[in-house]
Amino acid sequence: MPLIDFSLKEIFSARQRIAKITRHTPLVTSSTLSAITGAKILLKLENLQPTGAFKLRGATNKILSLSDEERARGVITVSSGNHGRAVAYVASLQNIRATICLPKTVPENKRAAIRELGADIRVVGDDYDAAMDYADQLQAESNMTMVQAFDDLDIIAGQGTIGLELLEDAPELDTVIVPLSGGGLMSGIAFAVKNISPSIHVVGVSMERGPAMVESMKAGRVVEIVEEPTLADALAGGINKDNKYTLPMVQKYVDETVLVSEKEIADGIYHCLKDEHLVVEGGAAVGVSALLSKKIQKLGKNIAVVISGGNIPMDVLKKIIVEGDGAR
């Protein structure tokens, strides 16, 4: 594993930096999932962040760490939706010009939320990698400041603040289940919990359709995948061909990975709404899906599941409710 200059100090500093913009989100007990699994299941509700997803932590830490000169040039990013919304939100608070590049696969509800925050939206490319290529070219031409979605130590430190909150609110945790995509969320959380409590079992959950990070972990290098339509749209996309940080960090700190099907993701969303009274998007439901499908090999007794976001299109949610009610 390459030597990465990163420590808990960066995560503690990030927590102080982002405190006025982000929320210390609740960690609540799920009685239904606890009964199903025979363990104590706690849900970390990042869907309650002001922008509806955990991405606000990393984006806030990155933007507040920029120099005056970097801010003056404006910021640019590429996103599958939630990161772009977070960047646009923080940029609007800081009076910074923001350009958000999105692949065509991003749902309209996420595009609209970004547009309402005053950002310049560019919808380009059929997948995340194509949007990334466009953003890189535009950044080089315009000299705007790039705010990476996941493969950046300031982003990772911001997401790592979730790990600090988990252990402060539930020091008895023995298992943490985290959605896994580009790896910014997982790298930050896993680094924090493993360096504070090394025995914690860290589980990453992704979807069966195009799990780029899981395939890259298996190969020991960045693997390019074909994006497929998925309910877990927030987890879609590659991990960057020049990945520097998240792949080696995930390889070092993640103990187990699980893939869930589209039906299992839908079941997770339905369960969260019906039994937990939570509106959860597909990429955020995968941890619950893994529990319901009993796919996790090593399950402890005190388990936290990160519910990473709640920005689900209403038509998708309605369809899941109708199909779920019909099947039960």
Short mmCIF file of C-alpha atoms in Angstrom, two decimals:
data_model
loop_
_atom_site.label_atom_id
_atom_site.label_comp_id
_atom_site.label_asym_id
_atom_site.label_seq_id
_atom_site.Cartn_x
_atom_site.Cartn_y
_atom_site.Cartn_z
CA MET A 1 0.00 0.00 0.00
CA PRO A 2 1.40 3.46 -0.90
CA LEU A 3 2.37 5.68 2.03
CA ILE A 4 -0.44 8.18 2.62
CA ASP A 5 0.19 11.20 4.84
CA PHE A 6 -3.07 11.10 6.78
CA SER A 7 -3.96 10.79 10.45
CA LEU A 8 -6.80 11.15 12.93
CA LYS A 9 -5.66 14.74 13.42
CA GLU A 10 -7.04 15.62 9.98
CA ILE A 11 -10.42 14.14 10.87
CA PHE A 12 -10.60 15.95 14.23
CA SER A 13 -9.62 19.19 12.49
CA ALA A 14 -12.31 18.61 9.89
CA ARG A 15 -14.93 18.15 12.59
CA GLN A 16 -14.13 21.54 14.06
CA ARG A 17 -14.03 23.18 10.63
CA ILE A 18 -17.41 21.88 9.38
CA ALA A 19 -19.40 22.13 12.62
CA LYS A 20 -21.32 25.31 11.72
CA ILE A 21 -22.60 23.92 8.42
CA THR A 22 -23.10 20.19 8.99
CA ARG A 23 -25.08 18.28 11.60
CA HIS A 24 -24.02 15.69 14.15
CA THR A 25 -26.69 13.29 12.90
CA PRO A 26 -28.73 10.97 15.12
CA LEU A 27 -27.79 7.35 15.75
CA VAL A 28 -31.08 5.56 16.39
CA THR A 29 -31.98 2.00 17.32
CA SER A 30 -33.94 -0.07 14.80
CA SER A 31 -36.15 -2.42 16.79
CA THR A 32 -37.30 -4.21 13.64
CA LEU A 33 -33.81 -4.91 12.27
CA SER A 34 -32.62 -5.82 15.75
CA ALA A 35 -35.40 -8.41 15.98
CA ILE A 36 -34.61 -9.78 12.52
CA THR A 37 -30.88 -10.13 13.14
CA GLY A 38 -30.73 -10.87 16.86
CA ALA A 39 -28.23 -8.02 17.25
CA LYS A 40 -28.53 -4.38 18.29
CA ILE A 41 -28.86 -2.41 15.05
CA LEU A 42 -28.25 1.33 15.05
CA LEU A 43 -28.94 3.57 12.05
CA LYS A 44 -26.71 6.62 11.42
CA LEU A 45 -29.07 9.08 9.75
CA GLU A 46 -26.98 11.07 7.27
CA ASN A 47 -30.16 11.58 5.24
CA LEU A 48 -30.88 14.33 7.80
CA GLN A 49 -27.99 16.53 6.67
CA PRO A 50 -29.17 19.90 5.23
CA THR A 51 -28.54 18.64 1.67
CA GLY A 52 -29.99 15.20 2.39
CA ALA A 53 -26.74 13.24 2.28
CA PHE A 54 -23.35 12.71 3.96
CA LYS A 55 -21.54 14.41 1.06
CA LEU A 56 -21.98 17.76 2.80
CA ARG A 57 -19.25 16.85 5.29
CA GLY A 58 -16.49 16.32 2.76
CA ALA A 59 -17.51 19.18 0.49
CA THR A 60 -17.62 21.58 3.44
CA ASN A 61 -14.20 20.53 4.70
CA LYS A 62 -12.67 20.87 1.24
CA ILE A 63 -14.15 24.25 0.35
CA LEU A 64 -13.44 25.78 3.76
CA SER A 65 -9.82 24.61 3.38
CA LEU A 66 -9.31 26.48 0.09
CA SER A 67 -7.15 29.57 -0.12
CA ASP A 68 -8.66 32.94 -1.07
CA GLU A 69 -7.05 32.63 -4.50
CA GLU A 70 -8.57 29.15 -5.05
CA ARG A 71 -11.99 30.41 -4.01
CA ALA A 72 -11.76 33.42 -6.32
CA ARG A 73 -11.24 31.13 -9.32
CA GLY A 74 -14.52 29.33 -8.59
CA VAL A 75 -14.97 25.61 -7.98
CA ILE A 76 -15.83 22.78 -10.32
CA THR A 77 -16.74 19.18 -9.65
CA VAL A 78 -18.23 16.08 -11.21
CA SER A 79 -20.92 14.20 -9.34
CA SER A 80 -23.57 11.51 -9.46
CA GLY A 81 -25.80 14.02 -7.64
CA ASN A 82 -25.31 14.31 -3.89
CA HIS A 83 -21.73 15.60 -3.98
CA GLY A 84 -22.68 18.20 -6.57
CA ARG A 85 -25.55 19.38 -4.38
CA ALA A 86 -23.22 19.61 -1.38
CA VAL A 87 -20.63 21.62 -3.32
CA ALA A 88 -23.31 23.95 -4.67
CA TYR A 89 -24.73 24.42 -1.16
CA VAL A 90 -21.42 25.30 0.49
CA ALA A 91 -20.37 27.46 -2.45
CA SER A 92 -23.61 29.44 -2.17
CA LEU A 93 -22.98 30.04 1.54
CA GLN A 94 -19.43 31.21 0.79
CA ASN A 95 -20.32 33.29 -2.29
CA ILE A 96 -18.16 31.11 -4.53
CA ARG A 97 -19.01 30.42 -8.17
CA ALA A 98 -19.68 26.70 -8.70
CA THR A 99 -19.87 24.54 -11.83
CA ILE A 100 -21.28 21.03 -11.42
CA CYS A 101 -20.75 18.43 -14.15
CA LEU A 102 -23.25 15.57 -14.13
CA PRO A 103 -23.63 12.46 -16.28
CA LYS A 104 -26.99 11.96 -17.97
CA THR A 105 -27.79 9.19 -15.48
CA VAL A 106 -28.31 11.65 -12.60
CA PRO A 107 -32.04 11.81 -11.70
CA GLU A 108 -33.91 15.04 -12.38
CA ASN A 109 -34.69 15.62 -8.70
CA LYS A 110 -30.96 15.86 -7.96
CA ARG A 111 -30.35 18.13 -10.95
CA ALA A 112 -33.16 20.45 -9.84
CA ALA A 113 -31.83 20.68 -6.29
CA ILE A 114 -28.41 21.73 -7.57
CA ARG A 115 -29.92 24.22 -10.02
CA GLU A 116 -31.94 25.84 -7.22
CA LEU A 117 -28.71 26.56 -5.35
CA GLY A 118 -27.48 28.77 -8.21
CA ALA A 119 -24.76 26.52 -9.58
CA ASP A 120 -23.90 26.24 -13.27
CA ILE A 121 -24.92 22.70 -14.29
CA ARG A 122 -23.35 20.84 -17.21
CA VAL A 123 -25.06 17.53 -18.04
CA VAL A 124 -22.51 15.70 -20.16
CA GLY A 125 -21.69 12.11 -21.02
CA ASP A 126 -23.50 8.82 -20.66
CA ASP A 127 -21.63 7.83 -17.50
CA TYR A 128 -19.57 9.22 -14.63
CA ASP A 129 -16.21 8.70 -16.34
CA ALA A 130 -17.32 10.70 -19.38
CA ALA A 131 -18.50 13.54 -17.13
CA MET A 132 -15.16 13.38 -15.32
CA ASP A 133 -13.24 13.72 -18.59
CA TYR A 134 -15.34 16.77 -19.49
CA ALA A 135 -14.82 18.33 -16.05
CA ASP A 136 -11.06 17.79 -16.24
CA GLN A 137 -10.92 19.50 -19.63
CA LEU A 138 -13.11 22.41 -18.49
CA GLN A 139 -11.04 22.82 -15.34
CA ALA A 140 -7.82 23.00 -17.34
CA GLU A 141 -9.31 25.60 -19.70
CA SER A 142 -10.93 27.76 -17.03
CA ASN A 143 -8.45 27.35 -14.15
CA MET A 144 -11.31 26.72 -11.74
CA THR A 145 -10.52 24.81 -8.54
CA MET A 146 -11.43 21.12 -8.71
CA VAL A 147 -13.33 19.67 -5.75
CA GLN A 148 -13.02 15.91 -6.12
CA ALA A 149 -15.99 13.77 -5.13
CA PHE A 150 -14.03 11.17 -3.16
CA ASP A 151 -10.33 10.72 -3.98
CA ASP A 152 -9.09 13.68 -1.93
CA LEU A 153 -7.75 13.71 1.62
CA ASP A 154 -9.83 16.76 2.65
CA ILE A 155 -12.96 14.99 1.39
CA ILE A 156 -11.98 11.77 3.17
CA ALA A 157 -11.33 13.66 6.42
CA GLY A 158 -14.75 15.30 6.23
CA GLN A 159 -16.50 11.98 5.74
CA GLY A 160 -14.38 10.50 8.52
CA THR A 161 -16.15 12.72 11.05
CA ILE A 162 -19.01 10.21 10.83
CA GLY A 163 -16.65 7.60 12.30
CA LEU A 164 -15.87 9.87 15.25
CA GLU A 165 -19.56 10.42 15.92
CA LEU A 166 -20.29 6.69 15.72
CA LEU A 167 -17.78 5.80 18.42
CA GLU A 168 -18.69 8.76 20.62
CA ASP A 169 -22.39 7.87 20.53
CA ALA A 170 -21.91 4.07 20.66
CA PRO A 171 -18.44 3.11 21.95
CA GLU A 172 -19.56 -0.52 22.20
CA LEU A 173 -19.81 -0.94 18.42
CA ASP A 174 -18.23 -4.09 16.98
CA THR A 175 -19.49 -3.79 13.37
CA VAL A 176 -19.95 -0.84 10.99
CA ILE A 177 -21.79 -1.25 7.68
CA VAL A 178 -21.15 1.44 5.06
CA PRO A 179 -22.28 1.99 1.44
CA LEU A 180 -19.29 1.56 -0.88
CA SER A 181 -18.75 3.40 -4.14
CA GLY A 182 -15.81 5.72 -4.89
CA GLY A 183 -14.62 5.09 -1.36
CA GLY A 184 -14.50 8.58 0.17
CA LEU A 185 -17.16 7.74 2.75
CA MET A 186 -15.73 4.32 3.45
CA SER A 187 -12.11 5.50 3.63
CA GLY A 188 -12.94 8.20 6.14
CA ILE A 189 -15.17 6.10 8.38
CA ALA A 190 -13.00 2.98 8.24
CA PHE A 191 -9.80 4.94 8.93
CA ALA A 192 -11.40 6.64 11.94
CA VAL A 193 -12.96 3.58 13.56
CA LYS A 194 -10.03 1.23 12.87
CA ASN A 195 -7.51 3.67 14.31
CA ILE A 196 -9.59 4.18 17.45
CA SER A 197 -10.95 0.65 17.86
CA PRO A 198 -9.00 -1.77 15.61
CA SER A 199 -11.21 -4.80 16.33
CA ILE A 200 -14.29 -3.26 14.69
CA HIS A 201 -15.45 -5.27 11.67
CA VAL A 202 -15.98 -2.94 8.69
CA VAL A 203 -18.38 -4.05 5.94
CA GLY A 204 -18.73 -2.28 2.59
CA VAL A 205 -21.93 -2.79 0.61
CA SER A 206 -22.41 -2.02 -3.07
CA MET A 207 -24.84 -2.97 -5.81
CA GLU A 208 -24.42 -5.89 -8.20
CA ARG A 209 -24.69 -3.60 -11.22
CA GLY A 210 -21.28 -2.03 -11.79
CA PRO A 211 -19.53 -2.25 -8.38
CA ALA A 212 -16.33 -0.50 -9.49
CA MET A 213 -14.61 -0.37 -6.10
CA VAL A 214 -15.31 -3.99 -5.24
CA GLU A 215 -13.97 -5.16 -8.60
CA SER A 216 -10.91 -2.92 -8.17
CA MET A 217 -10.29 -4.33 -4.70
CA LYS A 218 -10.33 -7.85 -6.13
CA ALA A 219 -7.94 -6.95 -8.92
CA GLY A 220 -5.63 -4.83 -6.76
CA ARG A 221 -5.83 -1.99 -9.30
CA VAL A 222 -8.39 0.39 -10.79
CA VAL A 223 -10.86 -1.56 -12.92
CA GLU A 224 -13.07 0.25 -15.41
CA ILE A 225 -16.65 -0.97 -15.37
CA VAL A 226 -19.69 -0.48 -17.56
CA GLU A 227 -22.32 1.54 -15.74
CA GLU A 228 -25.76 -0.02 -15.64
CA PRO A 229 -29.06 1.50 -14.53
CA THR A 230 -29.49 0.94 -10.79
CA LEU A 231 -31.66 2.06 -7.91
CA ALA A 232 -28.38 2.85 -6.15
CA ASP A 233 -27.57 5.69 -8.57
CA ALA A 234 -25.50 7.48 -5.92
CA LEU A 235 -23.08 4.53 -5.94
CA ALA A 236 -22.71 4.42 -9.73
CA GLY A 237 -19.54 5.32 -11.61
CA GLY A 238 -15.85 4.51 -11.64
CA ILE A 239 -13.22 5.25 -9.01
CA ASN A 240 -10.96 7.41 -11.24
CA LYS A 241 -8.23 5.88 -13.36
CA ASP A 242 -5.56 7.76 -11.39
CA ASN A 243 -6.97 6.87 -7.95
CA LYS A 244 -4.42 7.76 -5.27
CA TYR A 245 -6.12 7.39 -1.91
CA THR A 246 -9.44 5.59 -1.62
CA LEU A 247 -8.53 2.29 -3.26
CA PRO A 248 -5.47 1.65 -1.05
CA MET A 249 -7.33 2.85 2.06
CA VAL A 250 -10.35 0.66 1.38
CA GLN A 251 -8.08 -2.32 0.68
CA LYS A 252 -6.36 -1.82 4.03
CA TYR A 253 -9.30 -1.09 6.31
CA VAL A 254 -12.37 -2.91 4.91
CA ASP A 255 -12.84 -6.45 6.23
CA GLU A 256 -15.76 -7.64 4.10
CA THR A 257 -17.68 -6.57 1.00
CA VAL A 258 -21.23 -7.47 0.00
CA LEU A 259 -23.15 -6.96 -3.24
CA VAL A 260 -26.93 -6.59 -3.27
CA SER A 261 -29.39 -7.03 -6.14
CA GLU A 262 -31.87 -4.46 -7.42
CA LYS A 263 -34.72 -6.31 -5.72
CA GLU A 264 -32.81 -6.35 -2.45
CA ILE A 265 -32.17 -2.61 -2.74
CA ALA A 266 -35.89 -2.03 -3.34
CA ASP A 267 -36.67 -4.17 -0.31
CA GLY A 268 -34.27 -2.06 1.75
CA ILE A 269 -35.91 1.18 0.64
CA TYR A 270 -39.37 -0.25 1.36
CA HIS A 271 -38.33 -1.48 4.79
CA CYS A 272 -36.86 1.90 5.72
CA LEU A 273 -40.07 3.68 4.79
CA LYS A 274 -42.55 1.18 6.22
CA ASP A 275 -40.76 0.02 9.36
CA GLU A 276 -38.24 2.76 10.15
CA HIS A 277 -40.33 5.73 8.89
CA LEU A 278 -37.34 6.96 6.87
CA VAL A 279 -37.17 8.21 3.29
CA VAL A 280 -33.96 6.65 1.98
CA GLU A 281 -32.44 6.57 -1.50
CA GLY A 282 -31.17 3.37 -3.08
CA GLY A 283 -27.48 3.95 -2.46
CA ALA A 284 -28.22 4.59 1.21
CA ALA A 285 -30.43 1.53 1.66
CA VAL A 286 -27.80 -1.04 0.69
CA GLY A 287 -26.65 -1.66 4.27
CA VAL A 288 -30.21 -2.41 5.32
CA SER A 289 -30.56 -4.57 2.19
CA ALA A 290 -27.51 -6.58 3.22
CA LEU A 291 -29.01 -7.21 6.66
CA LEU A 292 -32.42 -8.20 5.31
CA SER A 293 -30.87 -10.59 2.78
CA LYS A 294 -28.55 -12.05 5.44
CA LYS A 295 -25.54 -11.68 3.13
CA ILE A 296 -23.04 -10.42 5.71
CA GLN A 297 -20.71 -13.22 6.74
CA LYS A 298 -19.56 -11.85 10.09
CA LEU A 299 -22.20 -10.04 12.07
CA GLY A 300 -21.46 -8.76 15.55
CA LYS A 301 -23.82 -7.85 18.36
CA ASN A 302 -23.59 -4.04 18.24
CA ILE A 303 -23.91 -2.83 14.67
CA ALA A 304 -24.12 0.61 13.06
CA VAL A 305 -25.51 1.00 9.56
CA VAL A 306 -24.76 4.26 7.76
CA ILE A 307 -27.87 5.61 6.02
CA SER A 308 -25.99 7.86 3.63
CA GLY A 309 -28.77 9.86 1.97
CA GLY A 310 -32.46 10.40 1.33
CA ASN A 311 -32.61 12.08 -2.07
CA ILE A 312 -34.78 9.55 -3.88
CA PRO A 313 -36.99 10.60 -6.82
CA MET A 314 -40.64 10.58 -5.80
CA ASP A 315 -41.70 8.52 -8.80
CA VAL A 316 -39.15 5.84 -7.89
CA LEU A 317 -40.32 5.81 -4.27
CA LYS A 318 -43.97 5.58 -5.34
CA LYS A 319 -43.20 2.61 -7.60
CA ILE A 320 -41.37 0.81 -4.79
CA ILE A 321 -44.26 1.43 -2.39
CA VAL A 322 -46.85 0.11 -4.87
CA GLU A 323 -44.78 -2.96 -5.72
CA GLY A 324 -43.86 -3.55 -2.08
CA ASP A 325 -47.46 -3.32 -0.89
CA GLY A 326 -48.55 -5.67 -3.67
CA ALA A 327 -45.97 -8.27 -2.71
CA ARG A 328 -46.89 -8.30 0.96
#
